[in-house]
């Protein structure tokens, strides 16, 4: 009997889970695509590059799509069973809600493990590739596209404008080319007609111009007087290098030490290294201060004993200026050392903070699958509504709470308002009691979301107020 029930609940859960997971992943990917759309449009990117961009961006969203899919699918599953009175029949047969939830609970544990493995191994690699690819795309200038009456200025030191372009896309008219040589020389080419061709490898652009003039200004920095030259031509060829418009190939080793590109084991090493580096900076600064301030080496008893013999420090006039100058030098040395030490400590402090954030993120997002399951399953059994109406609304509300708590927690950690141990686990800390409360209510057949329950309560309260109302 139990095996049949386990198969029933698993079959009812897996279908909605798969659908909601891919829908959530698609929506999140569209959000990412919309965020970076300005950096992709007009760059002349090929289909493979765009697909790689979406693939690497989507990989990091799986840890966010997994919890929301578990939440929605668990609400839908138990809501459907409650609406069809299957849940009532199962409870009437003596099977507790926790026993009925056990198959999906183990599946949620499995998803927690999958999410952690993915966050620890796949996402760091995907983040590294995404940042590298995005850097290449961001630095890539817009693809070569001459528009009529508009200057094209993305080729270094050139500004090109055509008055009219024929339908063949090659024949052009009323061409103006401004060439910037240096701060003193500006050369200009104007032509009535011409033909432009781009090499097969998209590296060079050739203009074959006809019936025009070349204006050239010559001079040097020592003499402001310049020589102006005008040369007419019937045919003139101009070659432009388009390599600056191409997408560059950045070495991904540049970003490999970023905390988002590291596994938990590597983050542990970074955290230990940051602690050791902070200790070394403290010891170095203390040693430097001791070398500069010689009295720091003297014990307190010896200092007090020497101070008792001197009623007041006396500095002869002959060495007063020298003492003042030496004191200023000592202060400058102390200030310089303190500045360098502070900069080093702040750098190691940031490294330590971001490493801890990413370390806790991997475990917190993995455990969130289980927490949201214990919110979704009892909610579905209490609501007893199937489909995508009420369950979807309730799921979105709880997911927004979960997501906002994650965002606020991380922000508070970065602003040093909360420690990483609390800030990165804020959503788990807040939602775990909610899950326990909802599970308790579901096990005792609570009418938490029943209209009749609240209507009866309102009616009783109204009658109570009428009875206690003083008579006129």
PDB file of N, CA, C and O in Angstrom, residues 172-236:
ATOM      1  N   UNK A 172      28.173  54.096 -53.113  1.00  0.00           N
ATOM      2  CA  UNK A 172      27.910  55.194 -52.184  1.00  0.00           C
ATOM      3  C   UNK A 172      28.161  56.525 -52.874  1.00  0.00           C
ATOM      4  O   UNK A 172      28.901  56.609 -53.865  1.00  0.00           O
ATOM      5  N   UNK A 173      27.531  57.573 -52.339  1.00  0.00           N
ATOM      6  CA  UNK A 173      27.629  58.910 -52.934  1.00  0.00           C
ATOM      7  C   UNK A 173      27.850  59.943 -51.836  1.00  0.00           C
ATOM      8  O   UNK A 173      27.453  59.734 -50.680  1.00  0.00           O
ATOM      9  N   UNK A 174      28.479  61.052 -52.237  1.00  0.00           N
ATOM     10  CA  UNK A 174      28.735  62.177 -51.326  1.00  0.00           C
ATOM     11  C   UNK A 174      29.439  61.698 -50.054  1.00  0.00           C
ATOM     12  O   UNK A 174      28.911  61.781 -48.937  1.00  0.00           O
ATOM     13  N   UNK A 175      30.661  61.221 -50.256  1.00  0.00           N
ATOM     14  CA  UNK A 175      31.423  60.637 -49.143  1.00  0.00           C
ATOM     15  C   UNK A 175      32.306  61.702 -48.503  1.00  0.00           C
ATOM     16  O   UNK A 175      32.958  62.496 -49.210  1.00  0.00           O
ATOM     17  N   UNK A 176      32.347  61.699 -47.178  1.00  0.00           N
ATOM     18  CA  UNK A 176      33.246  62.571 -46.422  1.00  0.00           C
ATOM     19  C   UNK A 176      33.972  61.718 -45.395  1.00  0.00           C
ATOM     20  O   UNK A 176      33.342  60.990 -44.621  1.00  0.00           O
ATOM     21  N   UNK A 177      35.306  61.802 -45.385  1.00  0.00           N
ATOM     22  CA  UNK A 177      36.131  61.041 -44.446  1.00  0.00           C
ATOM     23  C   UNK A 177      37.043  62.005 -43.711  1.00  0.00           C
ATOM     24  O   UNK A 177      37.847  62.699 -44.326  1.00  0.00           O
ATOM     25  N   UNK A 178      36.903  62.076 -42.387  1.00  0.00           N
ATOM     26  CA  UNK A 178      37.792  62.885 -41.550  1.00  0.00           C
ATOM     27  C   UNK A 178      38.817  61.957 -40.906  1.00  0.00           C
ATOM     28  O   UNK A 178      38.476  60.963 -40.295  1.00  0.00           O
ATOM     29  N   UNK A 179      40.089  62.336 -41.066  1.00  0.00           N
ATOM     30  CA  UNK A 179      41.185  61.550 -40.509  1.00  0.00           C
ATOM     31  C   UNK A 179      41.946  62.399 -39.500  1.00  0.00           C
ATOM     32  O   UNK A 179      42.407  63.493 -39.819  1.00  0.00           O
ATOM     33  N   UNK A 180      42.067  61.880 -38.272  1.00  0.00           N
ATOM     34  CA  UNK A 180      42.756  62.607 -37.217  1.00  0.00           C
ATOM     35  C   UNK A 180      44.151  62.031 -37.063  1.00  0.00           C
ATOM     36  O   UNK A 180      44.336  60.916 -36.573  1.00  0.00           O
ATOM     37  N   UNK A 181      45.181  62.809 -37.489  1.00  0.00           N
ATOM     38  CA  UNK A 181      46.549  62.344 -37.377  1.00  0.00           C
ATOM     39  C   UNK A 181      47.124  62.595 -36.004  1.00  0.00           C
ATOM     40  O   UNK A 181      47.579  61.708 -35.313  1.00  0.00           O
ATOM     41  N   UNK A 182      47.107  63.861 -35.549  1.00  0.00           N
ATOM     42  CA  UNK A 182      47.547  64.246 -34.209  1.00  0.00           C
ATOM     43  C   UNK A 182      46.796  65.518 -33.833  1.00  0.00           C
ATOM     44  O   UNK A 182      45.850  65.923 -34.511  1.00  0.00           O
ATOM     45  N   UNK A 183      47.227  66.140 -32.754  1.00  0.00           N
ATOM     46  CA  UNK A 183      46.502  67.311 -32.277  1.00  0.00           C
ATOM     47  C   UNK A 183      46.577  68.500 -33.225  1.00  0.00           C
ATOM     48  O   UNK A 183      45.782  69.427 -33.113  1.00  0.00           O
ATOM     49  N   UNK A 184      47.535  68.464 -34.140  1.00  0.00           N
ATOM     50  CA  UNK A 184      47.730  69.609 -35.028  1.00  0.00           C
ATOM     51  C   UNK A 184      47.213  69.350 -36.432  1.00  0.00           C
ATOM     52  O   UNK A 184      46.732  70.250 -37.109  1.00  0.00           O
ATOM     53  N   UNK A 185      47.287  68.116 -36.910  1.00  0.00           N
ATOM     54  CA  UNK A 185      46.959  67.803 -38.300  1.00  0.00           C
ATOM     55  C   UNK A 185      45.590  67.143 -38.409  1.00  0.00           C
ATOM     56  O   UNK A 185      45.295  66.204 -37.686  1.00  0.00           O
ATOM     57  N   UNK A 186      44.762  67.651 -39.307  1.00  0.00           N
ATOM     58  CA  UNK A 186      43.468  67.067 -39.632  1.00  0.00           C
ATOM     59  C   UNK A 186      43.384  66.949 -41.145  1.00  0.00           C
ATOM     60  O   UNK A 186      43.486  67.956 -41.859  1.00  0.00           O
ATOM     61  N   UNK A 187      43.188  65.718 -41.618  1.00  0.00           N
ATOM     62  CA  UNK A 187      43.081  65.478 -43.054  1.00  0.00           C
ATOM     63  C   UNK A 187      41.645  65.117 -43.401  1.00  0.00           C
ATOM     64  O   UNK A 187      40.956  64.436 -42.631  1.00  0.00           O
ATOM     65  N   UNK A 188      41.214  65.539 -44.567  1.00  0.00           N
ATOM     66  CA  UNK A 188      39.837  65.308 -44.990  1.00  0.00           C
ATOM     67  C   UNK A 188      39.824  64.815 -46.425  1.00  0.00           C
ATOM     68  O   UNK A 188      40.595  65.298 -47.273  1.00  0.00           O
ATOM     69  N   UNK A 189      38.957  63.844 -46.698  1.00  0.00           N
ATOM     70  CA  UNK A 189      38.751  63.337 -48.055  1.00  0.00           C
ATOM     71  C   UNK A 189      37.270  63.467 -48.370  1.00  0.00           C
ATOM     72  O   UNK A 189      36.422  63.031 -47.580  1.00  0.00           O
ATOM     73  N   UNK A 190      36.978  64.072 -49.515  1.00  0.00           N
ATOM     74  CA  UNK A 190      35.592  64.165 -49.970  1.00  0.00           C
ATOM     75  C   UNK A 190      35.527  63.661 -51.407  1.00  0.00           C
ATOM     76  O   UNK A 190      36.429  63.924 -52.208  1.00  0.00           O
ATOM     77  N   UNK A 191      34.462  62.915 -51.712  1.00  0.00           N
ATOM     78  CA  UNK A 191      34.308  62.365 -53.060  1.00  0.00           C
ATOM     79  C   UNK A 191      32.839  62.339 -53.422  1.00  0.00           C
ATOM     80  O   UNK A 191      31.961  62.243 -52.555  1.00  0.00           O
ATOM     81  N   UNK A 192      32.606  62.430 -54.764  1.00  0.00           N
ATOM     82  CA  UNK A 192      31.224  62.442 -55.230  1.00  0.00           C
ATOM     83  C   UNK A 192      30.628  61.042 -55.236  1.00  0.00           C
ATOM     84  O   UNK A 192      29.495  60.830 -54.833  1.00  0.00           O
ATOM     85  N   UNK A 193      31.410  60.048 -55.685  1.00  0.00           N
ATOM     86  CA  UNK A 193      30.915  58.674 -55.775  1.00  0.00           C
ATOM     87  C   UNK A 193      31.994  57.721 -55.283  1.00  0.00           C
ATOM     88  O   UNK A 193      33.163  58.094 -55.135  1.00  0.00           O
ATOM     89  N   UNK A 194      31.585  56.473 -55.076  1.00  0.00           N
ATOM     90  CA  UNK A 194      32.542  55.472 -54.663  1.00  0.00           C
ATOM     91  C   UNK A 194      31.888  54.111 -54.486  1.00  0.00           C
ATOM     92  O   UNK A 194      30.666  53.960 -54.526  1.00  0.00           O
ATOM     93  N   UNK A 195      32.762  53.117 -54.283  1.00  0.00           N
ATOM     94  CA  UNK A 195      32.313  51.743 -54.039  1.00  0.00           C
ATOM     95  C   UNK A 195      33.084  51.222 -52.827  1.00  0.00           C
ATOM     96  O   UNK A 195      34.308  51.395 -52.738  1.00  0.00           O
ATOM     97  N   UNK A 196      32.380  50.619 -51.897  1.00  0.00           N
ATOM     98  CA  UNK A 196      33.055  50.067 -50.719  1.00  0.00           C
ATOM     99  C   UNK A 196      32.931  48.553 -50.718  1.00  0.00           C
ATOM    100  O   UNK A 196      31.907  47.987 -51.111  1.00  0.00           O
ATOM    101  N   UNK A 197      33.994  47.901 -50.281  1.00  0.00           N
ATOM    102  CA  UNK A 197      34.051  46.445 -50.210  1.00  0.00           C
ATOM    103  C   UNK A 197      34.701  46.041 -48.894  1.00  0.00           C
ATOM    104  O   UNK A 197      35.680  46.658 -48.453  1.00  0.00           O
ATOM    105  N   UNK A 198      34.177  45.012 -48.283  1.00  0.00           N
ATOM    106  CA  UNK A 198      34.735  44.462 -47.044  1.00  0.00           C
ATOM    107  C   UNK A 198      35.355  43.110 -47.359  1.00  0.00           C
ATOM    108  O   UNK A 198      34.765  42.294 -48.078  1.00  0.00           O
ATOM    109  N   UNK A 199      36.555  42.884 -46.848  1.00  0.00           N
ATOM    110  CA  UNK A 199      37.240  41.615 -47.109  1.00  0.00           C
ATOM    111  C   UNK A 199      36.445  40.440 -46.537  1.00  0.00           C
ATOM    112  O   UNK A 199      35.606  40.603 -45.645  1.00  0.00           O
ATOM    113  N   UNK A 200      36.719  39.255 -47.062  1.00  0.00           N
ATOM    114  CA  UNK A 200      35.982  38.058 -46.635  1.00  0.00           C
ATOM    115  C   UNK A 200      36.140  37.760 -45.155  1.00  0.00           C
ATOM    116  O   UNK A 200      35.220  37.252 -44.505  1.00  0.00           O
ATOM    117  N   UNK A 201      37.307  38.067 -44.600  1.00  0.00           N
ATOM    118  CA  UNK A 201      37.534  37.806 -43.176  1.00  0.00           C
ATOM    119  C   UNK A 201      37.098  38.965 -42.278  1.00  0.00           C
ATOM    120  O   UNK A 201      37.362  38.957 -41.074  1.00  0.00           O
ATOM    121  N   UNK A 202      36.399  39.957 -42.842  1.00  0.00           N
ATOM    122  CA  UNK A 202      35.849  41.085 -42.100  1.00  0.00           C
ATOM    123  C   UNK A 202      36.917  41.921 -41.390  1.00  0.00           C
ATOM    124  O   UNK A 202      36.629  42.579 -40.391  1.00  0.00           O
ATOM    125  N   UNK A 203      38.146  41.906 -41.913  1.00  0.00           N
ATOM    126  CA  UNK A 203      39.241  42.611 -41.257  1.00  0.00           C
ATOM    127  C   UNK A 203      39.520  43.961 -41.915  1.00  0.00           C
ATOM    128  O   UNK A 203      39.886  44.919 -41.237  1.00  0.00           O
ATOM    129  N   UNK A 204      39.308  44.081 -43.230  1.00  0.00           N
ATOM    130  CA  UNK A 204      39.645  45.308 -43.944  1.00  0.00           C
ATOM    131  C   UNK A 204      38.431  45.830 -44.707  1.00  0.00           C
ATOM    132  O   UNK A 204      37.597  45.059 -45.192  1.00  0.00           O
ATOM    133  N   UNK A 205      38.382  47.165 -44.796  1.00  0.00           N
ATOM    134  CA  UNK A 205      37.349  47.865 -45.561  1.00  0.00           C
ATOM    135  C   UNK A 205      38.052  48.733 -46.598  1.00  0.00           C
ATOM    136  O   UNK A 205      38.931  49.522 -46.256  1.00  0.00           O
ATOM    137  N   UNK A 206      37.683  48.579 -47.851  1.00  0.00           N
ATOM    138  CA  UNK A 206      38.313  49.335 -48.949  1.00  0.00           C
ATOM    139  C   UNK A 206      37.298  50.261 -49.589  1.00  0.00           C
ATOM    140  O   UNK A 206      36.198  49.844 -49.960  1.00  0.00           O
ATOM    141  N   UNK A 207      37.667  51.532 -49.693  1.00  0.00           N
ATOM    142  CA  UNK A 207      36.868  52.532 -50.397  1.00  0.00           C
ATOM    143  C   UNK A 207      37.560  52.862 -51.717  1.00  0.00           C
ATOM    144  O   UNK A 207      38.707  53.304 -51.728  1.00  0.00           O
ATOM    145  N   UNK A 208      36.892  52.644 -52.831  1.00  0.00           N
ATOM    146  CA  UNK A 208      37.367  53.072 -54.151  1.00  0.00           C
ATOM    147  C   UNK A 208      36.568  54.315 -54.536  1.00  0.00           C
ATOM    148  O   UNK A 208      35.425  54.228 -54.980  1.00  0.00           O
ATOM    149  N   UNK A 209      37.187  55.487 -54.342  1.00  0.00           N
ATOM    150  CA  UNK A 209      36.489  56.760 -54.506  1.00  0.00           C
ATOM    151  C   UNK A 209      36.757  57.359 -55.880  1.00  0.00           C
ATOM    152  O   UNK A 209      37.819  57.144 -56.476  1.00  0.00           O
ATOM    153  N   UNK A 210      35.808  58.158 -56.368  1.00  0.00           N
ATOM    154  CA  UNK A 210      35.918  58.804 -57.671  1.00  0.00           C
ATOM    155  C   UNK A 210      35.504  60.269 -57.555  1.00  0.00           C
ATOM    156  O   UNK A 210      34.579  60.603 -56.810  1.00  0.00           O
ATOM    157  N   UNK A 211      36.238  61.111 -58.325  1.00  0.00           N
ATOM    158  CA  UNK A 211      35.895  62.533 -58.458  1.00  0.00           C
ATOM    159  C   UNK A 211      35.811  63.220 -57.091  1.00  0.00           C
ATOM    160  O   UNK A 211      34.726  63.530 -56.591  1.00  0.00           O
ATOM    161  N   UNK A 212      36.978  63.454 -56.510  1.00  0.00           N
ATOM    162  CA  UNK A 212      36.972  64.097 -55.204  1.00  0.00           C
ATOM    163  C   UNK A 212      38.249  64.846 -54.926  1.00  0.00           C
ATOM    164  O   UNK A 212      39.102  65.038 -55.801  1.00  0.00           O
ATOM    165  N   UNK A 213      38.387  65.244 -53.670  1.00  0.00           N
ATOM    166  CA  UNK A 213      39.548  66.021 -53.235  1.00  0.00           C
ATOM    167  C   UNK A 213      40.048  65.472 -51.899  1.00  0.00           C
ATOM    168  O   UNK A 213      39.278  64.957 -51.081  1.00  0.00           O
ATOM    169  N   UNK A 214      41.362  65.643 -51.725  1.00  0.00           N
ATOM    170  CA  UNK A 214      42.006  65.308 -50.448  1.00  0.00           C
ATOM    171  C   UNK A 214      42.608  66.574 -49.884  1.00  0.00           C
ATOM    172  O   UNK A 214      43.439  67.223 -50.539  1.00  0.00           O
ATOM    173  N   UNK A 215      42.173  66.932 -48.667  1.00  0.00           N
ATOM    174  CA  UNK A 215      42.658  68.129 -48.000  1.00  0.00           C
ATOM    175  C   UNK A 215      43.595  67.689 -46.881  1.00  0.00           C
ATOM    176  O   UNK A 215      43.221  66.885 -46.031  1.00  0.00           O
ATOM    177  N   UNK A 216      44.816  68.249 -46.890  1.00  0.00           N
ATOM    178  CA  UNK A 216      45.828  67.839 -45.927  1.00  0.00           C
ATOM    179  C   UNK A 216      46.458  69.058 -45.284  1.00  0.00           C
ATOM    180  O   UNK A 216      46.773  70.045 -45.954  1.00  0.00           O
ATOM    181  N   UNK A 217      46.643  68.982 -43.965  1.00  0.00           N
ATOM    182  CA  UNK A 217      47.255  70.061 -43.210  1.00  0.00           C
ATOM    183  C   UNK A 217      48.556  69.564 -42.610  1.00  0.00           C
ATOM    184  O   UNK A 217      48.578  68.525 -41.936  1.00  0.00           O
ATOM    185  N   UNK A 218      49.654  70.273 -42.885  1.00  0.00           N
ATOM    186  CA  UNK A 218      50.968  69.881 -42.384  1.00  0.00           C
ATOM    187  C   UNK A 218      51.504  70.932 -41.435  1.00  0.00           C
ATOM    188  O   UNK A 218      51.304  72.123 -41.624  1.00  0.00           O
ATOM    189  N   UNK A 219      52.235  70.469 -40.411  1.00  0.00           N
ATOM    190  CA  UNK A 219      52.826  71.387 -39.455  1.00  0.00           C
ATOM    191  C   UNK A 219      53.547  70.612 -38.377  1.00  0.00           C
ATOM    192  O   UNK A 219      53.647  69.383 -38.416  1.00  0.00           O
ATOM    193  N   UNK A 220      54.075  71.337 -37.392  1.00  0.00           N
ATOM    194  CA  UNK A 220      54.738  70.692 -36.260  1.00  0.00           C
ATOM    195  C   UNK A 220      54.401  71.475 -34.995  1.00  0.00           C
ATOM    196  O   UNK A 220      53.828  72.568 -35.041  1.00  0.00           O
ATOM    197  N   UNK A 221      54.795  70.908 -33.874  1.00  0.00           N
ATOM    198  CA  UNK A 221      54.435  71.514 -32.597  1.00  0.00           C
ATOM    199  C   UNK A 221      55.229  72.787 -32.302  1.00  0.00           C
ATOM    200  O   UNK A 221      54.785  73.628 -31.533  1.00  0.00           O
ATOM    201  N   UNK A 222      56.423  72.915 -32.887  1.00  0.00           N
ATOM    202  CA  UNK A 222      57.254  74.085 -32.596  1.00  0.00           C
ATOM    203  C   UNK A 222      56.766  75.334 -33.308  1.00  0.00           C
ATOM    204  O   UNK A 222      57.023  76.446 -32.863  1.00  0.00           O
ATOM    205  N   UNK A 223      56.072  75.138 -34.407  1.00  0.00           N
ATOM    206  CA  UNK A 223      55.629  76.283 -35.205  1.00  0.00           C
ATOM    207  C   UNK A 223      54.129  76.151 -35.436  1.00  0.00           C
ATOM    208  O   UNK A 223      53.654  75.156 -35.969  1.00  0.00           O
ATOM    209  N   UNK A 224      53.400  77.192 -35.035  1.00  0.00           N
ATOM    210  CA  UNK A 224      51.941  77.144 -35.207  1.00  0.00           C
ATOM    211  C   UNK A 224      51.531  77.361 -36.652  1.00  0.00           C
ATOM    212  O   UNK A 224      50.392  77.083 -37.022  1.00  0.00           O
ATOM    213  N   UNK A 225      52.413  77.858 -37.484  1.00  0.00           N
ATOM    214  CA  UNK A 225      52.099  78.045 -38.903  1.00  0.00           C
ATOM    215  C   UNK A 225      52.046  76.686 -39.590  1.00  0.00           C
ATOM    216  O   UNK A 225      52.945  75.870 -39.446  1.00  0.00           O
ATOM    217  N   UNK A 226      50.962  76.424 -40.317  1.00  0.00           N
ATOM    218  CA  UNK A 226      50.773  75.143 -40.974  1.00  0.00           C
ATOM    219  C   UNK A 226      50.651  75.334 -42.479  1.00  0.00           C
ATOM    220  O   UNK A 226      50.350  76.423 -42.973  1.00  0.00           O
ATOM    221  N   UNK A 227      50.883  74.232 -43.177  1.00  0.00           N
ATOM    222  CA  UNK A 227      50.795  74.231 -44.644  1.00  0.00           C
ATOM    223  C   UNK A 227      49.521  73.478 -45.051  1.00  0.00           C
ATOM    224  O   UNK A 227      49.262  72.364 -44.595  1.00  0.00           O
ATOM    225  N   UNK A 228      48.724  74.115 -45.887  1.00  0.00           N
ATOM    226  CA  UNK A 228      47.434  73.546 -46.302  1.00  0.00           C
ATOM    227  C   UNK A 228      47.553  73.078 -47.751  1.00  0.00           C
ATOM    228  O   UNK A 228      47.921  73.851 -48.634  1.00  0.00           O
ATOM    229  N   UNK A 229      47.251  71.794 -47.998  1.00  0.00           N
ATOM    230  CA  UNK A 229      47.411  71.202 -49.323  1.00  0.00           C
ATOM    231  C   UNK A 229      46.062  70.644 -49.779  1.00  0.00           C
ATOM    232  O   UNK A 229      45.364  69.971 -49.015  1.00  0.00           O
ATOM    233  N   UNK A 230      45.713  70.931 -51.015  1.00  0.00           N
ATOM    234  CA  UNK A 230      44.490  70.401 -51.627  1.00  0.00           C
ATOM    235  C   UNK A 230      44.874  69.663 -52.909  1.00  0.00           C
ATOM    236  O   UNK A 230      45.498  70.234 -53.793  1.00  0.00           O
ATOM    237  N   UNK A 231      44.486  68.379 -52.979  1.00  0.00           N
ATOM    238  CA  UNK A 231      44.824  67.545 -54.132  1.00  0.00           C
ATOM    239  C   UNK A 231      43.532  66.946 -54.689  1.00  0.00           C
ATOM    240  O   UNK A 231      42.764  66.307 -53.963  1.00  0.00           O
ATOM    241  N   UNK A 232      43.291  67.169 -55.984  1.00  0.00           N
ATOM    242  CA  UNK A 232      42.124  66.579 -56.628  1.00  0.00           C
ATOM    243  C   UNK A 232      42.464  65.213 -57.213  1.00  0.00           C
ATOM    244  O   UNK A 232      43.614  64.919 -57.548  1.00  0.00           O
ATOM    245  N   UNK A 233      41.463  64.340 -57.323  1.00  0.00           N
ATOM    246  CA  UNK A 233      41.687  63.008 -57.887  1.00  0.00           C
ATOM    247  C   UNK A 233      40.437  62.538 -58.628  1.00  0.00           C
ATOM    248  O   UNK A 233      39.306  62.958 -58.326  1.00  0.00           O
ATOM    249  N   UNK A 234      40.682  61.691 -59.622  1.00  0.00           N
ATOM    250  CA  UNK A 234      39.585  61.031 -60.321  1.00  0.00           C
ATOM    251  C   UNK A 234      39.293  59.666 -59.709  1.00  0.00           C
ATOM    252  O   UNK A 234      38.133  59.235 -59.673  1.00  0.00           O
ATOM    253  N   UNK A 235      40.363  58.999 -59.253  1.00  0.00           N
ATOM    254  CA  UNK A 235      40.205  57.722 -58.553  1.00  0.00           C
ATOM    255  C   UNK A 235      41.179  57.682 -57.376  1.00  0.00           C
ATOM    256  O   UNK A 235      42.327  58.104 -57.511  1.00  0.00           O
ATOM    257  N   UNK A 236      40.667  57.175 -56.248  1.00  0.00           N
ATOM    258  CA  UNK A 236      41.487  57.125 -55.045  1.00  0.00           C
ATOM    259  C   UNK A 236      41.013  55.940 -54.197  1.00  0.00           C
ATOM    260  O   UNK A 236      39.809  55.730 -54.015  1.00  0.00           O
TER     261      UNK A 236
END
